[in-house]
Structures are given as C-alpha cells and as structure tokens.
C-alpha cells in the first residue's frame, strides 16, 4: 500500500469557509445531519433529502438544513445513505444534477464504485469519500456539528478527477475540521477492514459473552472491558450492510486473527509445555508494538505519561481538578474516567506530556488530591 497523503484544516490555512453555493445532502441520519449542522453553522445553504419523511422532518427541526425546492441547483451533493443503496442514489443524483459534484460518505468504497461502473454510469463528477467519524447511536437526534473535527476523511480520487471537483470535496472535509487522506478504493477498504470493521466484530463477539455471564462477574467490569466493548452498542442493521459490502478484506483479517487466537489457546491449554509462555508473552508484546504505531493526538506519534487521581463522587470535583491542573500549567492530552459500583469515588486517568507529569502529580498532592498510581519513573 502506498503511503496516504494527508492534509489538515490547520495546514490548509485560515478557517475561511471553502464551501459555497447550495449543498444537497441525501440521507439525514447521523453523518448526513452532522454535515448539515456543521455547514449550516458556517452559513452554507443546506438542502436535506431523505426517504423517510419523519427522519427528514426531525433533522430539519434540529436545524441541520432545509427542505428541497424544485428550483434548487446544488453545486455539491453528499450521499449519506446506507451502504446498500449508495450506488442507486449516486446514479440517480448524477442524472438529476449533471452539473453538480457528487460524493458519498459510505464506509465501503469499492463495492458501489464497481456497481456504478458495471452500469456504465458517467462518473466524471463523482468522487467517493469517507469520514472516519461516528457515534454508538445513529439518527439525526445524535448528530453533532463537531463530530468530524480532527478525524480522518478519506478521499478516493482517480486520474479523471478534475482539480475543481476535487477542491469541492476536499473543501467540504476541511470546512468540517477533518484531516484529508488520499487513498485508492482498494486501499481504503483494506484499511477499514483492519481499523474499523474487524474491531466492531471483536467488540460484539466479546460483549456477546456477557449475556449469560453471572451477575457477580459483571460487577467486576472495569474501564478496560468497557473500552474494549464500547462500540458493541452499534446498530446491527447498519453493520450487516457494511460487513457484507466489504466481506473479502474483513474475512482476510478475521482468518489471521483466528490463527493468532488459536496459537494462544493452544499455548494456554498446557502452559508448561516448552515455548508456551513465550507464545503468550510474544502476543502481548506484539500488541504493545502495534498500539505504539497508532497515531495520537493531532495525528502525532507522541507518547504520554499517565497518572490516576482519586476523585470524590460529589458535584464539582472534576471541574476543580481541571481548574487546578490549569493553575499548574498542565495540559490534559487525554482522559479516561472509571467508577466502580458502590464506591464513593471515581478514578480519573490523565495523560500528559512526560515533562509535565511530575509537576502535575506533586502539585495535585500538595492541594490534597490522592494519586492512585503513575507511569512516571
């Protein structure tokens, strides 16, 4: 796979609105309505269209855009429908608005493109794209204007894409605060299989084991298992479509993962067999190495130190904690909260740059905070 090209809103220049004219959004669910909210906030004329009248009215009531007019002449059309109808909708919109540039935000890029090509559709003004953003719950009621800020937005251009058409799609992503990444459709689908689709299945499979677990076991759930299974709350109907449209790349990753799981299971069946413990240790070590490769805040490969603060379960304590960290000139890079059932306090795991951790820990302790643990030497 070639190294993807990245462009961020910050790198692209000042925050002037690049998107102009009327933007037509087909599909007013989570992504469509979120795009509508973000563009409307920038003063862009947004038209919403949806096969569901009630969903459309809800999105309009929430301020994501307006209803269509017969004389609308959109310059940009965003197809934000379920994956299994993307090709049909793109074909229809290209025919209805031949002068408009059309993009879609589906999480699978190759399948709709193949379908459109097989039908002989003129794709001169079509550019597939995919914002890597979402929430556990869908629908217009869950939409947020800031859902794309700092998130990757993949654009799949080809040799026939004009600079003008590309600028409209890239301008949309940058206006929404996303980071542009250029990939081919094949590269995109292989990447999301590993980074999005298989993680969804792993989370769902693990969470499914909780159904028949004893209540006593569930009481032991901590932040680790909650983090691992957070996305298991996703909508089954949508994921059946996504996984079906990207089946081959997903199966390839699943087969590799199944082989890895088999190796660990074999090692643990008799951990005293020579090499068994090394197999387990190597599995954990490879996980360490893989996590270190994931880009961090603002896409940087930057390591942070963490410390855990015990926070009393009373009103205003988190605000006080952040206020005192600000007084200490400590910027919080990441935060995780954990609360054990029945405990009168929670745990705030705070990540900061290594140079700030000692100042933060010492300063908080002097102010009466209890530090449960720290990764700083």
mmCIF file of C-alpha atoms in Angstrom:
data_model
loop_
_atom_site.group_PDB
_atom_site.id
_atom_site.type_symbol
_atom_site.label_atom_id
_atom_site.label_comp_id
_atom_site.label_asym_id
_atom_site.label_seq_id
_atom_site.Cartn_x
_atom_site.Cartn_y
_atom_site.Cartn_z
ATOM 1 C CA UNK A 1 0.000 0.000 0.000
ATOM 2 C CA UNK A 2 1.299 3.470 -0.885
ATOM 3 C CA UNK A 3 1.696 5.994 1.907
ATOM 4 C CA UNK A 4 -1.521 8.071 2.060
ATOM 5 C CA UNK A 5 -1.301 11.811 1.539
ATOM 6 C CA UNK A 6 -2.616 13.874 4.460
ATOM 7 C CA UNK A 7 -3.877 17.452 4.636
ATOM 8 C CA UNK A 8 -5.356 19.051 7.730
ATOM 9 C CA UNK A 9 -7.561 22.096 8.081
ATOM 10 C CA UNK A 10 -4.775 23.774 10.044
ATOM 11 C CA UNK A 11 -2.184 23.063 7.347
ATOM 12 C CA UNK A 12 -4.546 24.262 4.623
ATOM 13 C CA UNK A 13 -4.726 27.784 6.017
ATOM 14 C CA UNK A 14 -7.120 30.055 7.917
ATOM 15 C CA UNK A 15 -10.625 28.954 8.792
ATOM 16 C CA UNK A 16 -12.395 30.697 5.892
ATOM 17 C CA UNK A 17 -15.360 28.723 4.563
ATOM 18 C CA UNK A 18 -14.376 26.945 1.358
ATOM 19 C CA UNK A 19 -17.817 25.511 0.620
ATOM 20 C CA UNK A 20 -20.187 27.841 -1.228
ATOM 21 C CA UNK A 21 -23.479 27.607 -3.063
ATOM 22 C CA UNK A 22 -26.105 25.040 -2.141
ATOM 23 C CA UNK A 23 -25.102 21.673 -0.706
ATOM 24 C CA UNK A 24 -27.641 18.876 -1.094
ATOM 25 C CA UNK A 25 -27.397 16.073 1.463
ATOM 26 C CA UNK A 26 -29.211 12.841 0.641
ATOM 27 C CA UNK A 27 -29.753 10.987 3.901
ATOM 28 C CA UNK A 28 -30.399 12.798 7.173
ATOM 29 C CA UNK A 29 -29.083 10.246 9.637
ATOM 30 C CA UNK A 30 -26.078 10.697 11.906
ATOM 31 C CA UNK A 31 -23.490 11.606 9.257
ATOM 32 C CA UNK A 32 -25.801 13.493 6.919
ATOM 33 C CA UNK A 33 -27.348 15.583 9.683
ATOM 34 C CA UNK A 34 -23.939 16.201 11.283
ATOM 35 C CA UNK A 35 -22.592 17.516 7.972
ATOM 36 C CA UNK A 36 -25.706 19.656 7.702
ATOM 37 C CA UNK A 37 -25.248 21.124 11.177
ATOM 38 C CA UNK A 38 -21.587 21.930 10.533
ATOM 39 C CA UNK A 39 -22.223 23.599 7.168
ATOM 40 C CA UNK A 40 -25.298 25.486 8.386
ATOM 41 C CA UNK A 41 -23.235 26.887 11.250
ATOM 42 C CA UNK A 42 -20.856 28.278 8.610
ATOM 43 C CA UNK A 43 -23.673 29.959 6.715
ATOM 44 C CA UNK A 44 -23.878 27.423 3.884
ATOM 45 C CA UNK A 45 -27.292 26.746 2.319
ATOM 46 C CA UNK A 46 -28.008 23.078 3.096
ATOM 47 C CA UNK A 47 -30.805 21.063 1.499
ATOM 48 C CA UNK A 48 -31.814 17.801 3.169
ATOM 49 C CA UNK A 49 -33.435 14.862 1.393
ATOM 50 C CA UNK A 50 -34.411 11.554 2.958
ATOM 51 C CA UNK A 51 -36.530 8.547 2.004
ATOM 52 C CA UNK A 52 -38.087 8.727 5.475
ATOM 53 C CA UNK A 53 -40.356 11.783 5.864
ATOM 54 C CA UNK A 54 -40.252 11.590 9.666
ATOM 55 C CA UNK A 55 -36.448 11.338 9.737
ATOM 56 C CA UNK A 56 -36.241 14.299 7.377
ATOM 57 C CA UNK A 57 -38.598 16.444 9.467
ATOM 58 C CA UNK A 58 -36.650 15.593 12.605
ATOM 59 C CA UNK A 59 -33.325 16.638 11.058
ATOM 60 C CA UNK A 60 -34.848 19.885 9.795
ATOM 61 C CA UNK A 61 -36.403 20.580 13.200
ATOM 62 C CA UNK A 62 -32.962 20.166 14.768
ATOM 63 C CA UNK A 63 -31.519 22.740 12.356
ATOM 64 C CA UNK A 64 -29.437 20.516 10.069
ATOM 65 C CA UNK A 65 -30.826 22.113 6.891
ATOM 66 C CA UNK A 66 -33.984 22.898 4.957
ATOM 67 C CA UNK A 67 -36.383 21.005 2.722
ATOM 68 C CA UNK A 68 -35.675 20.882 -1.011
ATOM 69 C CA UNK A 69 -37.203 23.299 -3.543
ATOM 70 C CA UNK A 70 -37.928 22.464 -7.191
ATOM 71 C CA UNK A 71 -35.504 25.160 -8.390
ATOM 72 C CA UNK A 72 -32.545 24.067 -6.236
ATOM 73 C CA UNK A 73 -29.257 23.933 -8.148
ATOM 74 C CA UNK A 74 -26.710 22.361 -5.801
ATOM 75 C CA UNK A 75 -23.018 22.693 -6.521
ATOM 76 C CA UNK A 76 -22.169 19.762 -4.255
ATOM 77 C CA UNK A 77 -24.206 16.690 -3.348
ATOM 78 C CA UNK A 78 -23.341 14.450 -0.404
ATOM 79 C CA UNK A 79 -24.862 10.968 -0.406
ATOM 80 C CA UNK A 80 -25.140 9.832 3.218
ATOM 81 C CA UNK A 81 -27.356 6.781 2.832
ATOM 82 C CA UNK A 82 -26.918 3.174 3.997
ATOM 83 C CA UNK A 83 -24.194 1.361 2.011
ATOM 84 C CA UNK A 84 -26.539 -0.973 0.145
ATOM 85 C CA UNK A 85 -28.273 1.879 -1.698
ATOM 86 C CA UNK A 86 -25.302 4.201 -2.291
ATOM 87 C CA UNK A 87 -24.816 3.147 -5.918
ATOM 88 C CA UNK A 88 -28.519 3.620 -6.717
ATOM 89 C CA UNK A 89 -28.646 7.044 -5.091
ATOM 90 C CA UNK A 90 -25.397 8.258 -6.684
ATOM 91 C CA UNK A 91 -26.656 7.177 -10.110
ATOM 92 C CA UNK A 92 -29.966 8.969 -9.570
ATOM 93 C CA UNK A 93 -28.339 12.172 -8.325
ATOM 94 C CA UNK A 94 -25.844 12.254 -11.209
ATOM 95 C CA UNK A 95 -28.737 12.040 -13.655
ATOM 96 C CA UNK A 96 -30.834 14.668 -11.858
ATOM 97 C CA UNK A 97 -27.990 17.170 -11.318
ATOM 98 C CA UNK A 98 -25.425 16.649 -14.108
ATOM 99 C CA UNK A 99 -23.522 19.848 -13.263
ATOM 100 C CA UNK A 100 -23.077 19.046 -9.564
ATOM 101 C CA UNK A 101 -20.134 17.292 -7.958
ATOM 102 C CA UNK A 102 -21.235 14.232 -6.007
ATOM 103 C CA UNK A 103 -19.511 12.458 -3.152
ATOM 104 C CA UNK A 104 -20.673 9.803 -0.737
ATOM 105 C CA UNK A 105 -19.656 9.098 2.841
ATOM 106 C CA UNK A 106 -20.211 5.337 2.915
ATOM 107 C CA UNK A 107 -17.750 3.227 4.887
ATOM 108 C CA UNK A 108 -17.099 0.957 1.876
ATOM 109 C CA UNK A 109 -15.777 2.429 -1.353
ATOM 110 C CA UNK A 110 -15.047 -0.371 -3.837
ATOM 111 C CA UNK A 111 -18.445 -2.114 -3.984
ATOM 112 C CA UNK A 112 -20.552 0.933 -5.008
ATOM 113 C CA UNK A 113 -17.855 2.032 -7.460
ATOM 114 C CA UNK A 114 -17.846 -1.384 -9.139
ATOM 115 C CA UNK A 115 -21.636 -1.362 -9.375
ATOM 116 C CA UNK A 116 -21.693 2.086 -10.972
ATOM 117 C CA UNK A 117 -19.009 1.133 -13.483
ATOM 118 C CA UNK A 118 -20.831 -2.067 -14.408
ATOM 119 C CA UNK A 119 -23.920 0.028 -15.149
ATOM 120 C CA UNK A 120 -21.924 2.317 -17.418
ATOM 121 C CA UNK A 121 -22.631 5.429 -15.351
ATOM 122 C CA UNK A 122 -20.601 8.531 -16.243
ATOM 123 C CA UNK A 123 -18.560 9.099 -13.086
ATOM 124 C CA UNK A 124 -16.766 12.250 -14.205
ATOM 125 C CA UNK A 125 -18.264 14.294 -11.350
ATOM 126 C CA UNK A 126 -18.297 11.558 -8.712
ATOM 127 C CA UNK A 127 -15.634 11.271 -6.001
ATOM 128 C CA UNK A 128 -16.005 8.682 -3.261
ATOM 129 C CA UNK A 129 -15.063 9.732 0.253
ATOM 130 C CA UNK A 130 -15.388 8.510 3.822
ATOM 131 C CA UNK A 131 -15.117 10.443 7.098
ATOM 132 C CA UNK A 132 -13.808 8.177 9.857
ATOM 133 C CA UNK A 133 -16.282 9.526 12.380
ATOM 134 C CA UNK A 134 -19.338 8.213 14.121
ATOM 135 C CA UNK A 135 -21.095 7.513 17.389
ATOM 136 C CA UNK A 136 -22.558 4.418 19.002
ATOM 137 C CA UNK A 137 -26.067 5.730 18.333
ATOM 138 C CA UNK A 138 -27.290 6.860 14.938
ATOM 139 C CA UNK A 139 -30.009 9.127 13.622
ATOM 140 C CA UNK A 140 -30.490 12.868 13.376
ATOM 141 C CA UNK A 141 -31.076 13.097 17.118
ATOM 142 C CA UNK A 142 -27.449 12.036 17.721
ATOM 143 C CA UNK A 143 -25.958 14.383 15.099
ATOM 144 C CA UNK A 144 -23.284 16.895 16.130
ATOM 145 C CA UNK A 145 -21.525 19.606 14.160
ATOM 146 C CA UNK A 146 -18.127 18.783 15.688
ATOM 147 C CA UNK A 147 -18.156 15.043 15.000
ATOM 148 C CA UNK A 148 -15.591 15.379 12.174
ATOM 149 C CA UNK A 149 -13.120 17.702 13.894
ATOM 150 C CA UNK A 150 -9.653 16.162 13.869
ATOM 151 C CA UNK A 151 -10.931 12.946 12.275
ATOM 152 C CA UNK A 152 -9.509 11.391 9.072
ATOM 153 C CA UNK A 153 -11.571 11.936 5.930
ATOM 154 C CA UNK A 154 -10.531 9.648 3.085
ATOM 155 C CA UNK A 155 -10.937 10.916 -0.476
ATOM 156 C CA UNK A 156 -10.703 8.393 -3.334
ATOM 157 C CA UNK A 157 -9.797 10.357 -6.445
ATOM 158 C CA UNK A 158 -8.747 8.884 -9.775
ATOM 159 C CA UNK A 159 -6.900 10.042 -12.862
ATOM 160 C CA UNK A 160 -10.051 11.585 -14.361
ATOM 161 C CA UNK A 161 -10.896 13.725 -11.325
ATOM 162 C CA UNK A 162 -10.692 17.422 -12.154
ATOM 163 C CA UNK A 163 -8.969 19.866 -9.837
ATOM 164 C CA UNK A 164 -12.229 21.813 -9.485
ATOM 165 C CA UNK A 165 -14.288 18.798 -8.466
ATOM 166 C CA UNK A 166 -11.613 17.612 -6.060
ATOM 167 C CA UNK A 167 -11.422 21.048 -4.442
ATOM 168 C CA UNK A 168 -15.151 20.939 -3.626
ATOM 169 C CA UNK A 169 -14.943 17.593 -1.840
ATOM 170 C CA UNK A 170 -11.704 18.432 -0.066
ATOM 171 C CA UNK A 171 -13.065 21.853 0.871
ATOM 172 C CA UNK A 172 -16.078 20.198 2.475
ATOM 173 C CA UNK A 173 -13.879 17.965 4.616
ATOM 174 C CA UNK A 174 -11.598 20.832 5.625
ATOM 175 C CA UNK A 175 -14.548 23.091 6.475
ATOM 176 C CA UNK A 176 -15.743 20.396 8.863
ATOM 177 C CA UNK A 177 -12.327 20.300 10.572
ATOM 178 C CA UNK A 178 -11.274 16.903 9.240
ATOM 179 C CA UNK A 179 -7.840 15.706 8.138
ATOM 180 C CA UNK A 180 -7.711 14.724 4.463
ATOM 181 C CA UNK A 181 -6.209 11.391 3.454
ATOM 182 C CA UNK A 182 -5.977 10.268 -0.182
ATOM 183 C CA UNK A 183 -6.320 6.537 -0.898
ATOM 184 C CA UNK A 184 -7.485 4.284 -3.685
ATOM 185 C CA UNK A 185 -10.798 2.493 -3.069
ATOM 186 C CA UNK A 186 -8.903 -0.781 -2.637
ATOM 187 C CA UNK A 187 -6.529 0.711 -0.076
ATOM 188 C CA UNK A 188 -9.437 2.253 1.788
ATOM 189 C CA UNK A 189 -11.441 -0.959 2.068
ATOM 190 C CA UNK A 190 -8.427 -2.985 3.203
ATOM 191 C CA UNK A 191 -7.586 -0.318 5.780
ATOM 192 C CA UNK A 192 -11.072 -0.008 7.266
ATOM 193 C CA UNK A 193 -11.364 -3.795 7.469
ATOM 194 C CA UNK A 194 -8.456 -3.770 9.927
ATOM 195 C CA UNK A 195 -9.071 -0.436 11.637
ATOM 196 C CA UNK A 196 -12.872 -0.368 11.881
ATOM 197 C CA UNK A 197 -14.806 -3.398 10.680
ATOM 198 C CA UNK A 198 -12.960 -6.216 12.458
ATOM 199 C CA UNK A 199 -12.726 -4.191 15.713
ATOM 200 C CA UNK A 200 -16.520 -3.902 15.589
ATOM 201 C CA UNK A 201 -16.842 -7.681 15.283
ATOM 202 C CA UNK A 202 -14.313 -8.319 18.045
ATOM 203 C CA UNK A 203 -16.144 -5.937 20.390
ATOM 204 C CA UNK A 204 -19.503 -7.518 19.553
ATOM 205 C CA UNK A 205 -18.222 -11.070 19.988
ATOM 206 C CA UNK A 206 -16.687 -10.277 23.369
ATOM 207 C CA UNK A 207 -19.741 -8.372 24.596
ATOM 208 C CA UNK A 208 -21.921 -11.252 23.468
ATOM 209 C CA UNK A 209 -20.187 -13.438 26.050
ATOM 210 C CA UNK A 210 -21.663 -11.192 28.763
ATOM 211 C CA UNK A 211 -25.246 -12.261 28.035
ATOM 212 C CA UNK A 212 -25.054 -15.446 30.080
ATOM 213 C CA UNK A 213 -22.356 -14.272 32.493
ATOM 214 C CA UNK A 214 -23.237 -14.368 36.216
ATOM 215 C CA UNK A 215 -24.214 -11.042 37.751
ATOM 216 C CA UNK A 216 -21.260 -11.354 40.096
ATOM 217 C CA UNK A 217 -18.880 -11.446 37.138
ATOM 218 C CA UNK A 218 -20.427 -8.355 35.578
ATOM 219 C CA UNK A 219 -19.900 -6.421 38.820
ATOM 220 C CA UNK A 220 -16.163 -6.746 38.216
ATOM 221 C CA UNK A 221 -16.329 -4.831 34.918
ATOM 222 C CA UNK A 222 -13.746 -2.072 34.863
ATOM 223 C CA UNK A 223 -12.671 0.546 32.367
ATOM 224 C CA UNK A 224 -10.648 -1.946 30.336
ATOM 225 C CA UNK A 225 -13.607 -4.098 29.353
ATOM 226 C CA UNK A 226 -15.785 -1.018 28.851
ATOM 227 C CA UNK A 227 -13.213 0.480 26.472
ATOM 228 C CA UNK A 228 -12.878 -2.811 24.600
ATOM 229 C CA UNK A 229 -16.632 -3.263 24.109
ATOM 230 C CA UNK A 230 -17.814 0.354 23.779
ATOM 231 C CA UNK A 231 -18.613 0.041 20.071
ATOM 232 C CA UNK A 232 -20.587 -3.163 20.639
ATOM 233 C CA UNK A 233 -23.635 -0.919 21.120
ATOM 234 C CA UNK A 234 -23.713 -0.181 17.367
ATOM 235 C CA UNK A 235 -26.736 -0.822 15.140
ATOM 236 C CA UNK A 236 -26.849 -4.413 13.766
ATOM 237 C CA UNK A 237 -28.827 -3.389 10.660
ATOM 238 C CA UNK A 238 -26.136 -0.969 9.501
ATOM 239 C CA UNK A 239 -23.242 -3.298 10.259
ATOM 240 C CA UNK A 240 -24.755 -6.189 8.326
ATOM 241 C CA UNK A 241 -24.625 -3.938 5.254
ATOM 242 C CA UNK A 242 -21.108 -2.657 5.922
ATOM 243 C CA UNK A 243 -19.591 -6.071 6.572
ATOM 244 C CA UNK A 244 -21.393 -7.648 3.641
ATOM 245 C CA UNK A 245 -20.099 -4.975 1.257
ATOM 246 C CA UNK A 246 -16.509 -5.371 2.488
ATOM 247 C CA UNK A 247 -16.589 -9.107 3.122
ATOM 248 C CA UNK A 248 -13.352 -10.230 1.450
ATOM 249 C CA UNK A 249 -10.961 -7.831 3.259
ATOM 250 C CA UNK A 250 -12.772 -8.481 6.552
ATOM 251 C CA UNK A 251 -12.507 -12.255 6.162
ATOM 252 C CA UNK A 252 -8.781 -11.966 5.445
ATOM 253 C CA UNK A 253 -8.189 -10.122 8.724
ATOM 254 C CA UNK A 254 -10.527 -12.456 10.624
ATOM 255 C CA UNK A 255 -8.640 -15.515 9.367
ATOM 256 C CA UNK A 256 -5.351 -14.024 10.571
ATOM 257 C CA UNK A 257 -6.888 -13.108 13.917
ATOM 258 C CA UNK A 258 -8.395 -16.583 14.294
ATOM 259 C CA UNK A 259 -4.973 -18.122 13.705
ATOM 260 C CA UNK A 260 -3.450 -15.866 16.367
ATOM 261 C CA UNK A 261 -6.211 -16.760 18.830
ATOM 262 C CA UNK A 262 -5.686 -20.434 18.076
ATOM 263 C CA UNK A 263 -1.970 -20.154 18.839
ATOM 264 C CA UNK A 264 -2.660 -18.502 22.206
ATOM 265 C CA UNK A 265 -5.375 -21.016 23.097
ATOM 266 C CA UNK A 266 -3.053 -23.920 22.256
ATOM 267 C CA UNK A 267 -0.318 -22.394 24.419
ATOM 268 C CA UNK A 268 -2.648 -21.932 27.387
ATOM 269 C CA UNK A 269 -4.023 -25.465 27.210
ATOM 270 C CA UNK A 270 -0.707 -26.555 28.680
ATOM 271 C CA UNK A 271 1.349 -23.514 29.703
ATOM 272 C CA UNK A 272 4.168 -25.732 30.995
ATOM 273 C CA UNK A 273 4.993 -27.023 27.508
ATOM 274 C CA UNK A 274 8.296 -25.514 26.314
ATOM 275 C CA UNK A 275 7.613 -22.366 24.305
ATOM 276 C CA UNK A 276 4.032 -21.917 25.545
ATOM 277 C CA UNK A 277 4.763 -18.989 27.823
ATOM 278 C CA UNK A 278 6.852 -17.355 25.123
ATOM 279 C CA UNK A 279 3.889 -17.563 22.731
ATOM 280 C CA UNK A 280 1.716 -15.732 25.252
ATOM 281 C CA UNK A 281 4.407 -13.160 26.005
ATOM 282 C CA UNK A 282 5.034 -12.541 22.295
ATOM 283 C CA UNK A 283 1.316 -11.973 21.778
ATOM 284 C CA UNK A 284 1.230 -9.277 24.463
ATOM 285 C CA UNK A 285 4.494 -7.767 23.188
ATOM 286 C CA UNK A 286 3.207 -7.541 19.616
ATOM 287 C CA UNK A 287 0.133 -5.794 20.964
ATOM 288 C CA UNK A 288 2.389 -3.262 22.688
ATOM 289 C CA UNK A 289 4.231 -2.638 19.434
ATOM 290 C CA UNK A 290 1.014 -2.296 17.467
ATOM 291 C CA UNK A 291 -0.517 0.214 19.866
ATOM 292 C CA UNK A 292 2.636 2.337 19.692
ATOM 293 C CA UNK A 293 2.161 2.667 15.929
ATOM 294 C CA UNK A 294 -1.282 4.224 16.270
ATOM 295 C CA UNK A 295 -1.177 7.988 15.753
ATOM 296 C CA UNK A 296 -2.089 10.020 18.795
ATOM 297 C CA UNK A 297 -3.486 13.478 19.319
ATOM 298 C CA UNK A 298 -3.452 15.572 16.108
ATOM 299 C CA UNK A 299 -2.037 12.522 14.290
ATOM 300 C CA UNK A 300 1.270 12.694 16.141
ATOM 301 C CA UNK A 301 3.216 9.611 17.165
ATOM 302 C CA UNK A 302 3.773 11.003 20.633
ATOM 303 C CA UNK A 303 3.996 9.149 23.927
ATOM 304 C CA UNK A 304 2.374 10.461 27.078
ATOM 305 C CA UNK A 305 2.789 9.601 30.733
ATOM 306 C CA UNK A 306 -0.302 8.906 32.795
ATOM 307 C CA UNK A 307 -1.327 9.245 36.408
ATOM 308 C CA UNK A 308 -4.549 8.251 38.148
ATOM 309 C CA UNK A 309 -6.345 10.627 40.512
ATOM 310 C CA UNK A 310 -8.997 9.532 43.019
ATOM 311 C CA UNK A 311 -11.964 11.887 42.580
ATOM 312 C CA UNK A 312 -14.705 12.073 45.211
ATOM 313 C CA UNK A 313 -18.175 11.357 43.829
ATOM 314 C CA UNK A 314 -19.530 14.812 44.634
ATOM 315 C CA UNK A 315 -20.618 17.725 42.486
ATOM 316 C CA UNK A 316 -17.901 19.955 41.042
ATOM 317 C CA UNK A 317 -14.890 17.750 41.753
ATOM 318 C CA UNK A 318 -13.912 17.183 38.117
ATOM 319 C CA UNK A 319 -14.181 20.891 37.413
ATOM 320 C CA UNK A 320 -11.965 21.599 40.414
ATOM 321 C CA UNK A 321 -9.422 19.017 39.209
ATOM 322 C CA UNK A 322 -9.182 20.550 35.744
ATOM 323 C CA UNK A 323 -9.032 24.041 37.175
ATOM 324 C CA UNK A 324 -6.095 23.166 39.398
ATOM 325 C CA UNK A 325 -4.295 21.402 36.539
ATOM 326 C CA UNK A 326 -4.705 24.634 34.589
ATOM 327 C CA UNK A 327 -3.264 26.592 37.511
ATOM 328 C CA UNK A 328 -0.273 24.230 37.374
ATOM 329 C CA UNK A 329 0.111 24.952 33.630
ATOM 330 C CA UNK A 330 -0.547 21.294 32.781
ATOM 331 C CA UNK A 331 -2.385 20.476 29.557
ATOM 332 C CA UNK A 332 -4.518 17.326 29.636
ATOM 333 C CA UNK A 333 -3.778 15.297 26.492
ATOM 334 C CA UNK A 334 -6.249 12.505 27.219
ATOM 335 C CA UNK A 335 -8.677 11.496 29.956
ATOM 336 C CA UNK A 336 -10.417 8.275 30.984
ATOM 337 C CA UNK A 337 -12.922 8.012 33.812
ATOM 338 C CA UNK A 338 -13.786 4.895 35.768
ATOM 339 C CA UNK A 339 -16.346 4.498 38.514
ATOM 340 C CA UNK A 340 -16.734 1.274 40.463
ATOM 341 C CA UNK A 341 -20.305 0.441 41.558
ATOM 342 C CA UNK A 342 -20.839 1.299 45.212
ATOM 343 C CA UNK A 343 -17.563 3.201 45.602
ATOM 344 C CA UNK A 344 -17.719 6.800 46.915
ATOM 345 C CA UNK A 345 -15.101 7.935 44.404
ATOM 346 C CA UNK A 346 -14.068 7.542 40.783
ATOM 347 C CA UNK A 347 -10.703 7.240 39.079
ATOM 348 C CA UNK A 348 -9.518 9.799 36.541
ATOM 349 C CA UNK A 349 -6.665 8.513 34.380
ATOM 350 C CA UNK A 350 -4.963 11.594 32.962
ATOM 351 C CA UNK A 351 -2.374 11.619 30.167
ATOM 352 C CA UNK A 352 0.134 14.470 29.906
ATOM 353 C CA UNK A 353 3.467 15.082 28.193
ATOM 354 C CA UNK A 354 6.339 13.464 30.132
ATOM 355 C CA UNK A 355 7.817 16.830 31.126
ATOM 356 C CA UNK A 356 4.600 17.798 32.922
ATOM 357 C CA UNK A 357 3.764 14.657 34.883
ATOM 358 C CA UNK A 358 5.942 15.332 37.924
ATOM 359 C CA UNK A 359 4.721 18.928 38.153
ATOM 360 C CA UNK A 360 1.129 17.715 37.925
ATOM 361 C CA UNK A 361 1.463 14.916 40.480
ATOM 362 C CA UNK A 362 3.408 16.972 43.030
ATOM 363 C CA UNK A 363 1.144 19.984 42.610
ATOM 364 C CA UNK A 364 -2.065 17.991 42.970
ATOM 365 C CA UNK A 365 -0.798 16.156 46.038
ATOM 366 C CA UNK A 366 0.080 19.479 47.651
ATOM 367 C CA UNK A 367 -3.514 20.556 47.022
ATOM 368 C CA UNK A 368 -4.889 17.475 48.755
ATOM 369 C CA UNK A 369 -5.597 15.192 45.798
ATOM 370 C CA UNK A 370 -4.969 11.469 46.186
ATOM 371 C CA UNK A 371 -2.830 9.953 43.430
ATOM 372 C CA UNK A 372 -3.615 6.265 42.958
ATOM 373 C CA UNK A 373 -0.810 5.484 40.511
ATOM 374 C CA UNK A 374 1.537 6.955 37.925
ATOM 375 C CA UNK A 375 3.543 5.600 34.984
ATOM 376 C CA UNK A 376 6.272 8.163 35.553
ATOM 377 C CA UNK A 377 9.524 6.729 36.887
#
